[in-house]
CSV table of C-alpha atoms in Angstrom, one decimal:
chain,number,residue,atom,x,y,z
A,180,UNK,CA,92.9,-12.9,31.2
A,181,UNK,CA,89.9,-10.6,30.8
A,182,UNK,CA,89.7,-7.1,32.1
A,183,UNK,CA,86.4,-5.7,33.3
A,184,UNK,CA,85.6,-2.0,33.1
A,185,UNK,CA,84.5,-0.1,36.1
A,186,UNK,CA,80.9,1.1,36.0
A,187,UNK,CA,80.4,4.1,33.8
A,188,UNK,CA,83.6,3.6,31.9
A,189,UNK,CA,83.6,3.6,28.1
A,190,UNK,CA,85.8,1.8,25.7
A,191,UNK,CA,88.4,4.1,24.1
A,192,UNK,CA,86.8,3.5,20.7
A,193,UNK,CA,83.4,5.1,21.6
A,194,UNK,CA,83.1,8.8,20.9
A,195,UNK,CA,82.1,10.8,24.0
A,196,UNK,CA,78.4,11.8,24.2
A,197,UNK,CA,77.8,15.5,23.7
A,198,UNK,CA,76.2,17.2,26.7
A,199,UNK,CA,72.4,17.4,26.7
A,200,UNK,CA,71.2,20.8,25.6
A,201,UNK,CA,68.8,22.8,27.8
A,202,UNK,CA,66.0,22.6,25.2
A,203,UNK,CA,66.4,18.8,24.9
A,204,UNK,CA,66.2,18.4,28.7
A,205,UNK,CA,63.0,20.5,28.8
A,206,UNK,CA,61.4,18.5,25.9
A,207,UNK,CA,62.4,15.2,27.6
A,208,UNK,CA,61.0,16.2,30.9
A,209,UNK,CA,57.8,17.6,29.3
A,210,UNK,CA,57.3,14.3,27.4
A,211,UNK,CA,57.8,12.3,30.7
A,212,UNK,CA,55.3,14.5,32.5
A,213,UNK,CA,52.8,14.0,29.7
A,214,UNK,CA,53.1,10.3,29.9
A,215,UNK,CA,52.6,10.3,33.7
A,216,UNK,CA,49.6,12.6,33.4
A,217,UNK,CA,48.1,10.3,30.7
A,218,UNK,CA,48.8,7.1,32.7
A,219,UNK,CA,47.2,8.6,35.9
A,220,UNK,CA,44.7,11.2,34.5
A,221,UNK,CA,42.9,9.1,31.9
A,222,UNK,CA,41.9,6.2,34.4
A,223,UNK,CA,41.1,8.8,37.1
A,224,UNK,CA,38.8,10.7,34.7
A,225,UNK,CA,37.1,7.5,33.6
A,226,UNK,CA,36.4,6.6,37.2
A,227,UNK,CA,34.9,10.1,37.9
A,228,UNK,CA,32.7,9.9,34.8
A,229,UNK,CA,31.6,6.3,35.7
A,230,UNK,CA,30.8,7.3,39.3
A,231,UNK,CA,28.7,10.2,38.1
A,232,UNK,CA,26.8,8.0,35.6
A,233,UNK,CA,26.2,5.4,38.3
A,234,UNK,CA,25.0,8.1,40.7
A,235,UNK,CA,22.7,9.6,38.1
A,236,UNK,CA,21.3,6.1,37.3
A,237,UNK,CA,20.5,5.6,40.9
A,238,UNK,CA,18.8,8.9,41.2
A,239,UNK,CA,16.7,8.1,38.1
A,240,UNK,CA,15.6,4.8,39.6
A,241,UNK,CA,14.9,6.4,42.9
A,242,UNK,CA,12.8,9.1,41.2
A,243,UNK,CA,10.9,6.4,39.2
A,244,UNK,CA,10.1,4.2,42.2
A,245,UNK,CA,9.4,7.0,44.7
A,246,UNK,CA,7.1,8.9,42.3
A,247,UNK,CA,3.4,9.1,43.2
A,248,UNK,CA,0.6,8.9,40.8
A,249,UNK,CA,0.0,6.9,37.7
A,250,UNK,CA,2.4,6.1,34.8
A,251,UNK,CA,0.8,6.1,31.3
A,252,UNK,CA,1.6,2.6,30.3
A,253,UNK,CA,0.4,-1.0,30.5
A,254,UNK,CA,1.4,-3.0,33.5
A,255,UNK,CA,3.5,-6.0,32.6
A,256,UNK,CA,1.8,-9.3,32.0
A,257,UNK,CA,3.3,-10.6,35.2
A,258,UNK,CA,1.8,-7.7,37.2
A,259,UNK,CA,-1.6,-8.3,35.6
A,260,UNK,CA,-1.5,-12.0,36.4
A,261,UNK,CA,-0.1,-11.5,40.0
A,262,UNK,CA,-2.7,-8.9,40.9
A,263,UNK,CA,-5.6,-10.5,38.8
A,264,UNK,CA,-6.1,-7.3,36.7
A,265,UNK,CA,-6.7,-8.6,33.2
A,266,UNK,CA,-6.8,-5.5,31.0
A,267,UNK,CA,-9.0,-6.3,28.0
A,268,UNK,CA,-8.2,-5.5,24.3
A,269,UNK,CA,-9.0,-2.9,23.0
A,270,UNK,CA,-8.3,-0.5,25.8
A,271,UNK,CA,-6.9,3.0,25.9
A,272,UNK,CA,-6.0,5.7,28.5
A,273,UNK,CA,-4.2,2.8,30.3
A,274,UNK,CA,-2.1,3.8,33.3
A,275,UNK,CA,-0.9,2.1,36.5
A,276,UNK,CA,1.0,2.5,39.7
A,277,UNK,CA,2.4,-0.1,42.0
A,278,UNK,CA,3.3,0.2,45.7
A,279,UNK,CA,5.0,-2.4,47.9
A,280,UNK,CA,5.8,-2.6,51.6
A,281,UNK,CA,6.2,-5.2,54.2
A,282,UNK,CA,2.5,-5.3,54.9
A,283,UNK,CA,0.6,-4.9,51.6
A,284,UNK,CA,1.3,-4.6,47.9
A,285,UNK,CA,-1.1,-2.6,45.7
A,286,UNK,CA,-1.5,-2.2,41.9
A,287,UNK,CA,-3.6,0.8,40.8
A,288,UNK,CA,-4.9,0.5,37.2
A,289,UNK,CA,-7.1,2.6,35.0
A,290,UNK,CA,-8.3,1.9,31.5
A,291,UNK,CA,-11.0,2.8,29.1
A,292,UNK,CA,-12.5,0.0,27.0
A,293,UNK,CA,-15.6,-1.0,25.1
A,294,UNK,CA,-18.7,-2.5,26.6
A,295,UNK,CA,-17.6,-5.9,25.3
A,296,UNK,CA,-14.2,-5.2,26.9
A,297,UNK,CA,-15.8,-4.4,30.2
A,298,UNK,CA,-17.8,-7.7,30.0
A,299,UNK,CA,-14.6,-9.6,29.2
A,300,UNK,CA,-12.9,-8.0,32.2
A,301,UNK,CA,-15.7,-8.9,34.5
A,302,UNK,CA,-15.9,-12.5,33.1
A,303,UNK,CA,-12.1,-12.9,33.8
A,304,UNK,CA,-12.9,-12.1,37.4
A,305,UNK,CA,-15.8,-14.6,37.4
A,306,UNK,CA,-18.4,-11.9,37.5
A,307,UNK,CA,-20.9,-10.1,35.2
A,308,UNK,CA,-22.7,-6.8,35.1
A,309,UNK,CA,-24.9,-7.8,38.0
A,310,UNK,CA,-21.9,-7.3,40.3
A,311,UNK,CA,-21.8,-3.5,39.5
A,312,UNK,CA,-23.7,-1.5,42.1
A,313,UNK,CA,-24.7,2.0,41.3
A,314,UNK,CA,-23.0,4.8,43.4
A,315,UNK,CA,-20.9,2.2,45.2
A,316,UNK,CA,-17.5,3.9,45.3
A,317,UNK,CA,-15.4,0.9,46.3
A,318,UNK,CA,-12.1,2.7,46.1
A,319,UNK,CA,-11.1,4.4,49.3
A,320,UNK,CA,-10.3,8.1,49.7
A,321,UNK,CA,-6.7,7.1,50.6
A,322,UNK,CA,-6.3,5.3,47.3
A,323,UNK,CA,-8.0,8.1,45.4
A,324,UNK,CA,-5.5,10.6,46.9
A,325,UNK,CA,-2.5,8.4,45.8
A,326,UNK,CA,-3.7,8.2,42.2
A,327,UNK,CA,-5.4,11.5,41.8
A,328,UNK,CA,-8.7,9.9,40.9
A,329,UNK,CA,-11.9,11.9,41.7
A,330,UNK,CA,-15.2,10.1,42.0
A,331,UNK,CA,-17.2,13.0,43.4
A,332,UNK,CA,-17.2,16.8,43.3
A,333,UNK,CA,-16.5,19.2,40.5
A,334,UNK,CA,-13.2,17.4,39.4
A,335,UNK,CA,-14.9,14.0,38.9
A,336,UNK,CA,-15.9,12.7,35.4
A,337,UNK,CA,-19.5,13.3,34.5
A,338,UNK,CA,-21.8,10.2,34.4
A,339,UNK,CA,-22.8,7.4,36.7
A,340,UNK,CA,-20.4,5.5,38.9
A,341,UNK,CA,-20.8,1.8,39.6
A,342,UNK,CA,-18.5,-0.3,41.8
A,343,UNK,CA,-17.9,-3.6,43.7
A,344,UNK,CA,-15.3,-5.3,45.9
A,345,UNK,CA,-14.0,-8.7,44.8
A,346,UNK,CA,-12.7,-10.1,48.1
A,347,UNK,CA,-10.5,-13.2,48.0
A,348,UNK,CA,-8.6,-15.1,50.6
A,349,UNK,CA,-4.8,-14.4,50.9
A,350,UNK,CA,-2.6,-14.8,49.0
A,351,UNK,CA,-5.1,-14.0,46.2
A,352,UNK,CA,-5.6,-10.2,45.8
A,353,UNK,CA,-8.7,-8.3,46.8
A,354,UNK,CA,-9.9,-5.9,44.0
A,355,UNK,CA,-11.8,-2.6,44.5
A,356,UNK,CA,-13.4,-1.6,41.2
A,357,UNK,CA,-15.1,1.5,40.1
A,358,UNK,CA,-16.7,2.0,36.6
A,359,UNK,CA,-17.7,5.3,35.1
A,360,UNK,CA,-20.2,5.3,32.3
A,361,UNK,CA,-20.1,9.0,31.4
A,362,UNK,CA,-19.0,8.0,27.9
A,363,UNK,CA,-21.9,5.9,26.7
A,364,UNK,CA,-19.7,3.9,24.3
A,365,UNK,CA,-16.4,3.6,26.2
A,366,UNK,CA,-16.7,3.0,30.0
A,367,UNK,CA,-13.7,4.0,32.2
A,368,UNK,CA,-12.5,1.3,34.7
A,369,UNK,CA,-10.5,2.0,37.9
A,370,UNK,CA,-9.0,-0.9,39.8
A,371,UNK,CA,-7.1,-1.2,43.1
A,372,UNK,CA,-5.8,-4.7,43.6
A,373,UNK,CA,-4.2,-5.3,47.0
A,374,UNK,CA,-2.5,-8.4,48.3
A,375,UNK,CA,-0.7,-9.4,51.5
A,376,UNK,CA,2.7,-11.0,50.7
């Protein structure tokens, strides 16, 4: 016959446990509290940091895409192909800005190139120098305001201006082009390409 001990009872051979000292109780409770804080606090802190980084990233993207004016960089090859703006090599002072809405998409591009580069750009559009009309400012005041380009007045570049409009049927883009020849060696080219999606 086996005997069972009631809960909490000890065998007579086991020595009784000494009572827990006050210092030991405080250390045990502090250790338990530390574990709880770490288990809850570390993941919560990580979530807060992650949320802030995500919010900052969104603000940076919003600032980037809501900025007005040109960005000093080359538009991507896809943008150049989509908007039919083949920037020739060599070119410098390259900058662009793209806008999109439900009605019209526009790519604003400027670049300075050689005369051979200008001829290559025109040839890519199926044109030559005969397309350039002196004092024809093909880019509208609205588009000039968006980019900060000045083609008249004291803020404009010195030299002669030439321009043309390369109209094409949708979905192909229409290009408004202005060329400044103030620098006799390196003409400056301004392009607004607009397409209706």
